[in-house]
Coordinates of C-alpha atoms in Angstrom, one line a residue:
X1 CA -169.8 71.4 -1.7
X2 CA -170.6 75.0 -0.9
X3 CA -174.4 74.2 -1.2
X4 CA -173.9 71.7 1.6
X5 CA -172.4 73.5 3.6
X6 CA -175.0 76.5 3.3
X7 CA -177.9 73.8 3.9
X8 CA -176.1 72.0 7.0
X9 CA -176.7 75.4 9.5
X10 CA -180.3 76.2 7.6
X11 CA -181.4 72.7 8.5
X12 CA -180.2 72.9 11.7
X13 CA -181.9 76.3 12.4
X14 CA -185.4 75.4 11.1
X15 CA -184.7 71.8 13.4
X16 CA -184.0 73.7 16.3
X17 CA -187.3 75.6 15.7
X18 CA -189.1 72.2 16.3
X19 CA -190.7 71.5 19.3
X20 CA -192.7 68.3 19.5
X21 CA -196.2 67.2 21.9
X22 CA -199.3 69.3 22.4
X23 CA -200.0 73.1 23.4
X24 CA -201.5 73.5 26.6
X25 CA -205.0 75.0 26.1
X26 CA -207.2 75.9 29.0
X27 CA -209.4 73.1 30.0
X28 CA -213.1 73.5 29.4
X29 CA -216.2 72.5 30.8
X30 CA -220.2 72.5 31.0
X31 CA -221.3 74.6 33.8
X32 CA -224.8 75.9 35.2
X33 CA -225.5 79.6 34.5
X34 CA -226.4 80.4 38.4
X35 CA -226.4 78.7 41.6
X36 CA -229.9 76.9 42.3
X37 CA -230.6 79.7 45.1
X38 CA -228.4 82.7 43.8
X39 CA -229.2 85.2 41.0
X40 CA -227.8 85.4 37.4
X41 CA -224.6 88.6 38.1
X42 CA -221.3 88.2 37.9
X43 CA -219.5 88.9 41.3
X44 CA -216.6 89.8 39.9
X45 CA -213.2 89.4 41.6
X46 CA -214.0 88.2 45.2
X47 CA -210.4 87.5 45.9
X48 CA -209.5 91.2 47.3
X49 CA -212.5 91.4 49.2
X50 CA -212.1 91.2 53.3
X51 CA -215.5 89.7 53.8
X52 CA -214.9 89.0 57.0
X53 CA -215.0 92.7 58.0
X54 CA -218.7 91.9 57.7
X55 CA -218.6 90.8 61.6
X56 CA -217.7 94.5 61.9
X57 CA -215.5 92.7 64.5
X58 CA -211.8 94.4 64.8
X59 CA -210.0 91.7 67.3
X60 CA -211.2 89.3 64.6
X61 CA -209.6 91.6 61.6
X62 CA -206.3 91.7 63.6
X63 CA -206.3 88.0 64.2
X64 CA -206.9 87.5 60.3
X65 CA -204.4 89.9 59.0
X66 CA -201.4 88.2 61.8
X67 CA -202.3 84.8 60.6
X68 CA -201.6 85.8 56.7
X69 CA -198.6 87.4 57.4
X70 CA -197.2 85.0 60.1
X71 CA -198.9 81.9 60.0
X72 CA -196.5 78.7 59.2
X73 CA -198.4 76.6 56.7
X74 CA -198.2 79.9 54.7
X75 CA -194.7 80.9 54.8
X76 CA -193.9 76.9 53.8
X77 CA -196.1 77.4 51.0
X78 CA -194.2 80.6 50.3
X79 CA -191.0 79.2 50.7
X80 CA -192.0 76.3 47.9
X81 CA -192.5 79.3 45.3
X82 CA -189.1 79.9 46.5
X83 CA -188.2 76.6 45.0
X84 CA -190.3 76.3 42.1
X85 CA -188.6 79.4 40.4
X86 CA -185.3 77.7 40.9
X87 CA -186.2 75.1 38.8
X88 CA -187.4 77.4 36.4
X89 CA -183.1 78.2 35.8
X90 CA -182.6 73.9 36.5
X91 CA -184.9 73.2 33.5
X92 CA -183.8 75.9 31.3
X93 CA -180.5 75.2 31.9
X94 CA -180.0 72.4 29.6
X95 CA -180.6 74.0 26.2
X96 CA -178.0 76.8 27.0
X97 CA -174.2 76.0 26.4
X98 CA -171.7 75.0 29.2
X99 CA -168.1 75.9 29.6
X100 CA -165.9 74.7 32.5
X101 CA -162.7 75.2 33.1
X102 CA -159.9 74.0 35.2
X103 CA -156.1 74.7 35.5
X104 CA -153.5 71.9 38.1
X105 CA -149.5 72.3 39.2
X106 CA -147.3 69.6 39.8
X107 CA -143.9 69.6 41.2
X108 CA -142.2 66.4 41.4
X109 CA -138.7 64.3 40.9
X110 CA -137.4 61.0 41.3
X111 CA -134.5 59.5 43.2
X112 CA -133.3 56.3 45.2
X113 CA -130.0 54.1 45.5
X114 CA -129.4 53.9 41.4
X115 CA -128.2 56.7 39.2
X116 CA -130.9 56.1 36.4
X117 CA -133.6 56.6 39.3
X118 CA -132.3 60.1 39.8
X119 CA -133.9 62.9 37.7
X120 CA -134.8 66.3 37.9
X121 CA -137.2 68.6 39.5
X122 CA -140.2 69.1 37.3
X123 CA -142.6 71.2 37.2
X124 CA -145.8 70.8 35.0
X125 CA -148.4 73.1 34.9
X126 CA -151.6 72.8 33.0
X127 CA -155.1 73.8 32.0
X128 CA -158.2 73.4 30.2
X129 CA -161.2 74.9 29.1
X130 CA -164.4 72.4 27.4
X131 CA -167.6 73.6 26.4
X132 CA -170.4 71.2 25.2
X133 CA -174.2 72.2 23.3
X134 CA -177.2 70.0 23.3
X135 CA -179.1 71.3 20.5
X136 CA -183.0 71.4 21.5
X137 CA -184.1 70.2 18.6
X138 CA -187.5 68.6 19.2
X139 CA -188.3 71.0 22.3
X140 CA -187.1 68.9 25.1
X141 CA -185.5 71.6 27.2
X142 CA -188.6 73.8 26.3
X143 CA -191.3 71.7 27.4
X144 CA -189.0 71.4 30.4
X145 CA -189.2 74.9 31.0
X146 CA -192.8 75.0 30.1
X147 CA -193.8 71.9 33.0
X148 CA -191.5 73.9 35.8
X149 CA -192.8 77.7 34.6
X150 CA -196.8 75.7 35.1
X151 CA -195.1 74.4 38.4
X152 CA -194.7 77.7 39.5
X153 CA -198.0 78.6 38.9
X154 CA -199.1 76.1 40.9
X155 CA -196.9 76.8 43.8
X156 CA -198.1 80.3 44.1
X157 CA -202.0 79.4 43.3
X158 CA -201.2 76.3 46.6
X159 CA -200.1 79.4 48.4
X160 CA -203.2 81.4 47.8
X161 CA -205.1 77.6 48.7
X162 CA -203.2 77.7 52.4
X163 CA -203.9 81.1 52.9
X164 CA -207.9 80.8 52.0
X165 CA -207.7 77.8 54.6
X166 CA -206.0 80.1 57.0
X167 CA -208.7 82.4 57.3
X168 CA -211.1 80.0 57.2
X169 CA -209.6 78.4 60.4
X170 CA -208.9 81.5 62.0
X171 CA -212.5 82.8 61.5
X172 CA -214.3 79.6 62.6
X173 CA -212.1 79.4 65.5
X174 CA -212.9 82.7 66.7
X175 CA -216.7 82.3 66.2
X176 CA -216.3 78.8 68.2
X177 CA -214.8 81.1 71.2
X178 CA -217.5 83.5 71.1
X179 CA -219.9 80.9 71.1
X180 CA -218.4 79.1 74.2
X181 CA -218.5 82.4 75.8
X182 CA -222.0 82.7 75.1
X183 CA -223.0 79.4 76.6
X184 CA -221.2 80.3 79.4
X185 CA -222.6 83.5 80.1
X186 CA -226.2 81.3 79.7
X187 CA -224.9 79.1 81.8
X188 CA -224.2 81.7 84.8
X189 CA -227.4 83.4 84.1
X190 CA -229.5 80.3 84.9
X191 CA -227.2 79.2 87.7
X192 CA -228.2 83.0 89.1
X193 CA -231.6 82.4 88.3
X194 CA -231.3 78.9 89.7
X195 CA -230.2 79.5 93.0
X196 CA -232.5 82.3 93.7
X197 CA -235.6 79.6 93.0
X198 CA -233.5 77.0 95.2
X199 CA -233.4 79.7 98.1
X200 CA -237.2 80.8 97.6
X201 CA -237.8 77.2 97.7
X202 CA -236.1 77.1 101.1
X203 CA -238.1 79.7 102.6
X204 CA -241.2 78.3 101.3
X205 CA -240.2 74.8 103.1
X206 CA -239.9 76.7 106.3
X207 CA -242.9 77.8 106.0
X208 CA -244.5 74.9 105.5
X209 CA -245.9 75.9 101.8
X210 CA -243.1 73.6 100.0
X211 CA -241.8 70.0 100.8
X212 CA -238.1 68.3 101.2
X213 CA -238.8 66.8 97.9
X214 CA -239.0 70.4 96.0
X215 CA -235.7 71.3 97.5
X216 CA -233.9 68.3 96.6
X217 CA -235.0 69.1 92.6
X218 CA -233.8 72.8 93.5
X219 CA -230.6 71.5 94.4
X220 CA -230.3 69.0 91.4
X221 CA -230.7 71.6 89.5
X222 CA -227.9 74.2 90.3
X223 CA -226.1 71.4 90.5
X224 CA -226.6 70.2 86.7
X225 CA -225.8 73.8 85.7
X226 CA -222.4 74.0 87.4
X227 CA -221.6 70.2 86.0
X228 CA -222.6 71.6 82.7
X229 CA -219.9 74.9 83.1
X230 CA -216.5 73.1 83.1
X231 CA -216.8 71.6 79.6
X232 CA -217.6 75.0 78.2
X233 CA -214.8 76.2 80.0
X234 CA -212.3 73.7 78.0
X235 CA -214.0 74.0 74.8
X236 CA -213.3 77.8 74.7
X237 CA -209.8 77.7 75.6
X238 CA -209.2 74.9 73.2
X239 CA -210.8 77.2 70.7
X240 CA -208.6 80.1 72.1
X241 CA -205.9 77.7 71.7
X242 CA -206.1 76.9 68.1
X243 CA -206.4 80.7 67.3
X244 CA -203.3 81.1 68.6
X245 CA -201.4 78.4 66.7
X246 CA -202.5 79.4 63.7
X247 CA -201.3 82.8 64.5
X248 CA -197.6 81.2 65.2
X249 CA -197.9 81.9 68.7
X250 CA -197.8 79.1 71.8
X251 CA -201.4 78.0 72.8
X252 CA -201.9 80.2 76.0
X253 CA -200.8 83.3 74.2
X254 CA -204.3 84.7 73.7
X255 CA -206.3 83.2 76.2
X256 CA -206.3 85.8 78.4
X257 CA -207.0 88.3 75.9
X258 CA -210.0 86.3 74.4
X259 CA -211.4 86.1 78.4
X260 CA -212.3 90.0 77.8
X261 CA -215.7 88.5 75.7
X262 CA -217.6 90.0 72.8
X263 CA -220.5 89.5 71.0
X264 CA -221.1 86.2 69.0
X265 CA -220.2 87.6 65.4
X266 CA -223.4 88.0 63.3
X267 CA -222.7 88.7 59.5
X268 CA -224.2 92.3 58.8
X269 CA -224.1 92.0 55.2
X270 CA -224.9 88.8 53.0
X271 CA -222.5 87.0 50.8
X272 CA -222.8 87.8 47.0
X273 CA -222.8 84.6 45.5
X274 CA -222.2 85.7 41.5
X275 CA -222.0 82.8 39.1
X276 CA -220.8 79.2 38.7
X277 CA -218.0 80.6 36.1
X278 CA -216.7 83.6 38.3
X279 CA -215.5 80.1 40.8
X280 CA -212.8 78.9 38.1
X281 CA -211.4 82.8 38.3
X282 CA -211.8 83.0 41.8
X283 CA -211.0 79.7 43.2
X284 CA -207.1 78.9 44.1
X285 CA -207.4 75.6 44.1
X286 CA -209.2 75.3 40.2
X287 CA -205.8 77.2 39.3
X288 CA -203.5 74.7 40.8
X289 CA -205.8 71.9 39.0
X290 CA -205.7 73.5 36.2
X291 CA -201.6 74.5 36.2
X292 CA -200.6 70.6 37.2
X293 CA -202.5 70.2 34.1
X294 CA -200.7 72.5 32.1
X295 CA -197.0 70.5 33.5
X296 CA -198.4 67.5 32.1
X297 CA -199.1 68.9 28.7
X298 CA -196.0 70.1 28.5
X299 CA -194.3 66.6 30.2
X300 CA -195.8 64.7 26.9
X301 CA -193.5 66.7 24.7
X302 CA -190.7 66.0 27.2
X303 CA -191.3 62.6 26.4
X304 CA -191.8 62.5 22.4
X305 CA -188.4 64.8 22.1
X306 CA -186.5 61.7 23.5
X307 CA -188.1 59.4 21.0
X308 CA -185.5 61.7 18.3
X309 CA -181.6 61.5 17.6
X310 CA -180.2 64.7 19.8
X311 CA -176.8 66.5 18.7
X312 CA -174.5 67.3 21.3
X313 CA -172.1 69.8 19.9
X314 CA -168.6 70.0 22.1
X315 CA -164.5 71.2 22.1
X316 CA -162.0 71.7 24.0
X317 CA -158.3 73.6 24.9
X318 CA -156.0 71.7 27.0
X319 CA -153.0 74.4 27.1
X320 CA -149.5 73.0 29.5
X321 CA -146.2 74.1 30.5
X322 CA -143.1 72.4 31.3
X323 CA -140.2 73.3 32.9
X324 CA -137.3 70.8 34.4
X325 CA -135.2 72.3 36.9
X326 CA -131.5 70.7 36.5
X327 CA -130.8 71.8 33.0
X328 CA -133.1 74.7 32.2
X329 CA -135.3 72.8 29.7
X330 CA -139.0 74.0 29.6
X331 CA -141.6 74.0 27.1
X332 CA -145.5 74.5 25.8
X333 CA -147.8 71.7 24.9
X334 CA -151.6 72.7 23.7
X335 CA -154.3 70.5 22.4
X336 CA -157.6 71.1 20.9
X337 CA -160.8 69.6 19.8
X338 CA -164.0 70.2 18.4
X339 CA -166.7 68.6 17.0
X340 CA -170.9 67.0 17.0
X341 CA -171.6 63.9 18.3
X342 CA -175.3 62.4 17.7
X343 CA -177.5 60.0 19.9
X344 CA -179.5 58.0 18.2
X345 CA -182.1 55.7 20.1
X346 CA -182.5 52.6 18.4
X347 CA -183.7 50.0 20.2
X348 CA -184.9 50.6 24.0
X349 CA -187.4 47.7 24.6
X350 CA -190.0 50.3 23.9
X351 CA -189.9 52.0 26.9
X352 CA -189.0 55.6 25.4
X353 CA -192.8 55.1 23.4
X354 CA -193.9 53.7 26.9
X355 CA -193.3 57.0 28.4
X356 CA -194.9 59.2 26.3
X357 CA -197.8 57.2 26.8
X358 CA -197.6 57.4 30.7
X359 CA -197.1 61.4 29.8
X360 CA -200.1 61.2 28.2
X361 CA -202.4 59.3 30.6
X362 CA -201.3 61.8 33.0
X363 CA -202.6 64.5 31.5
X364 CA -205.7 63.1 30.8
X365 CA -205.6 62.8 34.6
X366 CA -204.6 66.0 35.2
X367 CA -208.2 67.3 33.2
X368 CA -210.4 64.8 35.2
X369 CA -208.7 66.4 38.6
X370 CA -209.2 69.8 37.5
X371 CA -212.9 68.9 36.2
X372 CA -213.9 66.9 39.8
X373 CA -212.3 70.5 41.0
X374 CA -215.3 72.5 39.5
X375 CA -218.0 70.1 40.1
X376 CA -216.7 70.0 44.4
X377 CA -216.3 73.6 44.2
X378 CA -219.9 74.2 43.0
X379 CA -221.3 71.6 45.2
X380 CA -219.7 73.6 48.0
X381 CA -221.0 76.9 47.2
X382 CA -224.9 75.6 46.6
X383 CA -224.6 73.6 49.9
X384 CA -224.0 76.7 51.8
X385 CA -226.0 78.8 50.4
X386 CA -228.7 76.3 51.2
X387 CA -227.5 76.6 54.6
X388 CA -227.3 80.3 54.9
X389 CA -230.8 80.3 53.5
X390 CA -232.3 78.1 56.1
X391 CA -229.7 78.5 59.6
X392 CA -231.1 82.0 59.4
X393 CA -234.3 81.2 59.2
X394 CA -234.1 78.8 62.1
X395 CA -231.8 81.5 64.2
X396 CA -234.9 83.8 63.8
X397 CA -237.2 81.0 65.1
X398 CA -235.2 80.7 68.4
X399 CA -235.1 84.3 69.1
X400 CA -238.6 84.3 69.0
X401 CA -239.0 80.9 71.6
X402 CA -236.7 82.2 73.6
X403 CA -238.5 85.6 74.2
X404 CA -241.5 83.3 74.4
X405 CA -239.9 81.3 77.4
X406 CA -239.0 83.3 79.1
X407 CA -241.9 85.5 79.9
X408 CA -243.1 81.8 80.8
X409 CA -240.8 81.5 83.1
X410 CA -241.7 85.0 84.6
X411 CA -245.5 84.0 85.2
X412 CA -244.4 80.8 86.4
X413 CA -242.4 82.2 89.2
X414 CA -245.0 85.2 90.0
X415 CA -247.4 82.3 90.4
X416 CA -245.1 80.1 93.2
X417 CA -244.5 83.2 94.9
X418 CA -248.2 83.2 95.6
X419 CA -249.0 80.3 96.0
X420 CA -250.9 79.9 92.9
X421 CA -248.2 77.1 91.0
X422 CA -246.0 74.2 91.9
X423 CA -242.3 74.3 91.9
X424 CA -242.5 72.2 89.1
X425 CA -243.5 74.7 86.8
X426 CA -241.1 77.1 87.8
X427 CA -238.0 74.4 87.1
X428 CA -239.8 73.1 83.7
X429 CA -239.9 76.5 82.9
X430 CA -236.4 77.0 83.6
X431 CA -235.3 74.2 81.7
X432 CA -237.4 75.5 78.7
X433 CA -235.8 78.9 78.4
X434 CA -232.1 77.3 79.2
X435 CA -232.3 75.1 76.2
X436 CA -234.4 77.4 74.3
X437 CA -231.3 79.8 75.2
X438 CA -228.8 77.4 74.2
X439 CA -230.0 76.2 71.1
X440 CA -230.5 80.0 70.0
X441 CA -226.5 80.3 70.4
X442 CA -225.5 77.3 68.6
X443 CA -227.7 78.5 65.9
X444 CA -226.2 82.0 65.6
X445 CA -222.7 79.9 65.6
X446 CA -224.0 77.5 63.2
X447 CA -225.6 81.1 60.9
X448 CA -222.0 83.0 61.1
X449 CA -220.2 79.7 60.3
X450 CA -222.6 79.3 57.0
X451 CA -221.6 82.1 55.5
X452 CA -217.3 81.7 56.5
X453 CA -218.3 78.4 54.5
X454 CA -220.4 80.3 51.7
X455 CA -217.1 82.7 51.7
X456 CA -214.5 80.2 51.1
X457 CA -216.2 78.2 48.9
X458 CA -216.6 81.3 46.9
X459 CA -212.4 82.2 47.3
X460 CA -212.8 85.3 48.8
X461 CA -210.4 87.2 50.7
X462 CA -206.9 85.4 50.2
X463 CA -205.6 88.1 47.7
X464 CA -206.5 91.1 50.1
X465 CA -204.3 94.1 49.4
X466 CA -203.7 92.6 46.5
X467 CA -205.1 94.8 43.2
X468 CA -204.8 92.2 40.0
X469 CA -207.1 89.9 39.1
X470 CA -206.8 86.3 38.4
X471 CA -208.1 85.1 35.2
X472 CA -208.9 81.4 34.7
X473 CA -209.4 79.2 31.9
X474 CA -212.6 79.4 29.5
X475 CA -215.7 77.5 30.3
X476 CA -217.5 75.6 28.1
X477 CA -217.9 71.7 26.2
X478 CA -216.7 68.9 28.7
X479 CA -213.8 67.8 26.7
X480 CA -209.9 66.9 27.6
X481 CA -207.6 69.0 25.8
X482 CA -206.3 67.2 22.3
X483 CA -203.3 65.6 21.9
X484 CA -203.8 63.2 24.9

């Protein structure tokens, strides 16, 4: 009998050690060695770089640092990390023991119209304590632990994913109001220029070197450039507009500010681009694919442990005192008990077996997610790099027609003055160097938004201030994790 009793608490020990389903192992995957346009180094940990500060731009800076501290998709992601480690204590709750207690007074006494109904005051006091134990056994409360502590992993890399896209928008909003400004600042130079060749035109009617007809496309004109002004006007405070709502500010807040004018922002530095593998270290959102997955591993032993008897050990005290009022009498009562009870599933339709498979189906999910996560995120890197490559190239182009066009425009207008050339070389000519103008500022908006796009996709910047680096799961052969 002894050795019985010396086995029962061994067994249970080495049971309680038991914890059934797979061990999340980092997910891995095939991947390129570089980028088709980018070299063969490692950029290392992009996540603490301000690459922004490559606009050498300081309004910009500010705008970027008060959107990551204020903005309110971020502090809701922040306030979801809040919850997530909560239910870190909620899952791990279940494997510790419990102990409630509670404690009641009654006073009370019978009487009406017959003697027998008549008794005495009494006054009944009691208490309680109970405490219950689930043993973990097969890991349940574990793997519960596991799937909220991967949870919370998540939560904080979605966090880092909100504040990426934060400075994203905040960035491409900014170079969107510069580049309004620009257009605008075209546009008033050619309505200057404009109206000066609509005046000379004038002159030349009265005397008698120009016709009604070449006034009347003078006019038209001036007029086209002022129809063209208004819609600028709306796109940059609409731009203004979203900067400050991203900010947490009311629309209007900054439009008066951004009014001042600057420079369209031009990248002084390029973008190092590293490697394909430095993107499952640097990329937030890879980490929240990759931590969902890790909750789902640990969901499937969640589900086997249910598939297994559990032991619920529990007791309880339930002390009380008595005492009756007429004749004095009082007295103790106290009850006690202790002992295991065991749940055993037996027959459940199959649906306990059912679940584990769901469990695992998710998981194997959960790997495809976080592979499509990689393949997107290198997509998005090698399409803008292609684009940085060639916007710049195109950017440089237009510099060179505008300088071209205009000088056109200067011999064209020589020439009318004497005589030499019809107004409608002077207005083609103006045309030329207005689009010529134009397109050169939607491709120095198009070059600076390449490389916020080249930045992102990279993950840079959302950790700024920040000193530790993220590490990520290995890379290697295309294959889920085992076990699903």
């Amino acid at each position: 009998m002894s050795s019985i009793r010396a086995t029962i608490p061994l067994a249970m020990l080495l049971l309680s050690g038991c914890v059934v389903g797979p061990d999340h192992k980092a997910p891995e995957t095939q991947m390129p060695g570089k980028f088709a346009e980018g070299g063969t180094a490692t950029n290392g940990d992009v996540a603490t770089v301000a690459w922004w500060n490559a606009f050498n731009d300081s309004r910009l800076n500010g705008y970027v640092a008060t959107g990551l501290s204020q903005n309110l998709t971020v502090l809701q992601a922040l306030e979801r990390i809040n919850q997530a480690q909560s239910q870190i204590t909620v899952a791990g709750a279940g494997a510790l023991p419990s102990l409630t207690g509670s404690a009641s007074h009654t006073t009370g006494q019978t009487k009406g119209s017959f003697p027998t109904n008549n008794s005495s005051v009494q006054n009944n006091s009691s208490g309680g304590l109970d405490v219950s134990w689930l043993l973990d056994l097969f890991g349940q409360y574990r793997r519960s632990k596991e799937n909220a502590s991967a949870q919370l992993d998540a939560a904080y890399s979605t966090a880092d994913v909100q504040r990426l896209t934060l400075i994203s928008s905040v960035v491409s909003a900014y170079i969107d109001v510069r580049y309004y400004q620009e257009r605008l600042a075209i546009a008033r130079e050619n309505l200057k220029s404009r109206r000066e060749t609509l005046d000379l035109t004038k002159l030349q009617l009265e005397a008698g070197a120009a016709s009604r007809l070449d006034v009347v496309q003078s006019e038209g004109l001036v007029n086209s450039t002022l129809a063209d002004m208004p819609g600028l006007e709306t796109s940059f405070r609409q731009a203004a507009h979203r900067i400050a709502t991203l900010l947490g500010m009311p629309a209007s807040s900054l439009v008066v500010e951004l009014q001042r004018g600057a420079r369209q922002p031009v990248a002084r530095r390029p973008a190092t681009t590293g490697i394909p593998a430095d993107l499952i270290r640097n990329r937030p959102d890879i980490r929240v694919a990759e931590r969902n997955l890790a909750a789902a591993t640990a969901q499937i032993g969640v589900a086997e442990s249910r598939l297994y008897p559990s032991i619920t050990i529990s007791g309880s005290i339930s002390p009380s005192y008595v005492n009756l009022s007429n004749n004095g009498s009082r007295g103790t009562s106290n009850t006690w008990s202790f002992g295991p009870s065991l749940v055993l599933p037996i027959l459940d339709g199959g649906s306990l077996r059912a679940n584990v498979d769901i469990a695992k189906s998710s998981a194997r999910e959960q790997y495809l997610v976080w592979k499509s996560t990689v393949l997107e995120a290198i997509e998005e890197v090698e399409n803008a790099l292609a684009a940085v490559n060639r916007d710049k190239q195109t950017e440089d182009a237009l510099r060179r027609t505008v300088k071209s066009y205009q000088e056109a425009l200067s011999l064209a207008t020589a020439s009318y003055r004497d005589g030499a050339s019809s107004l409608l070389d002077v207005l083609d000519a103006q045309r030329q160097v207005s689009t010529a103008q134009a397109n050169l500022a939607t491709a120095v908006q198009k070059t600076a938004q390449d490389y916020v796009s080249l930045s992102i996709a990279l993950g840079g910047g959302y950790a700024v201030g920040e000193t530790q680096a993220v590490t990520g799961p290995k890379v290697a052969a295309a294959n889920p994790p085992k076990g699903m």
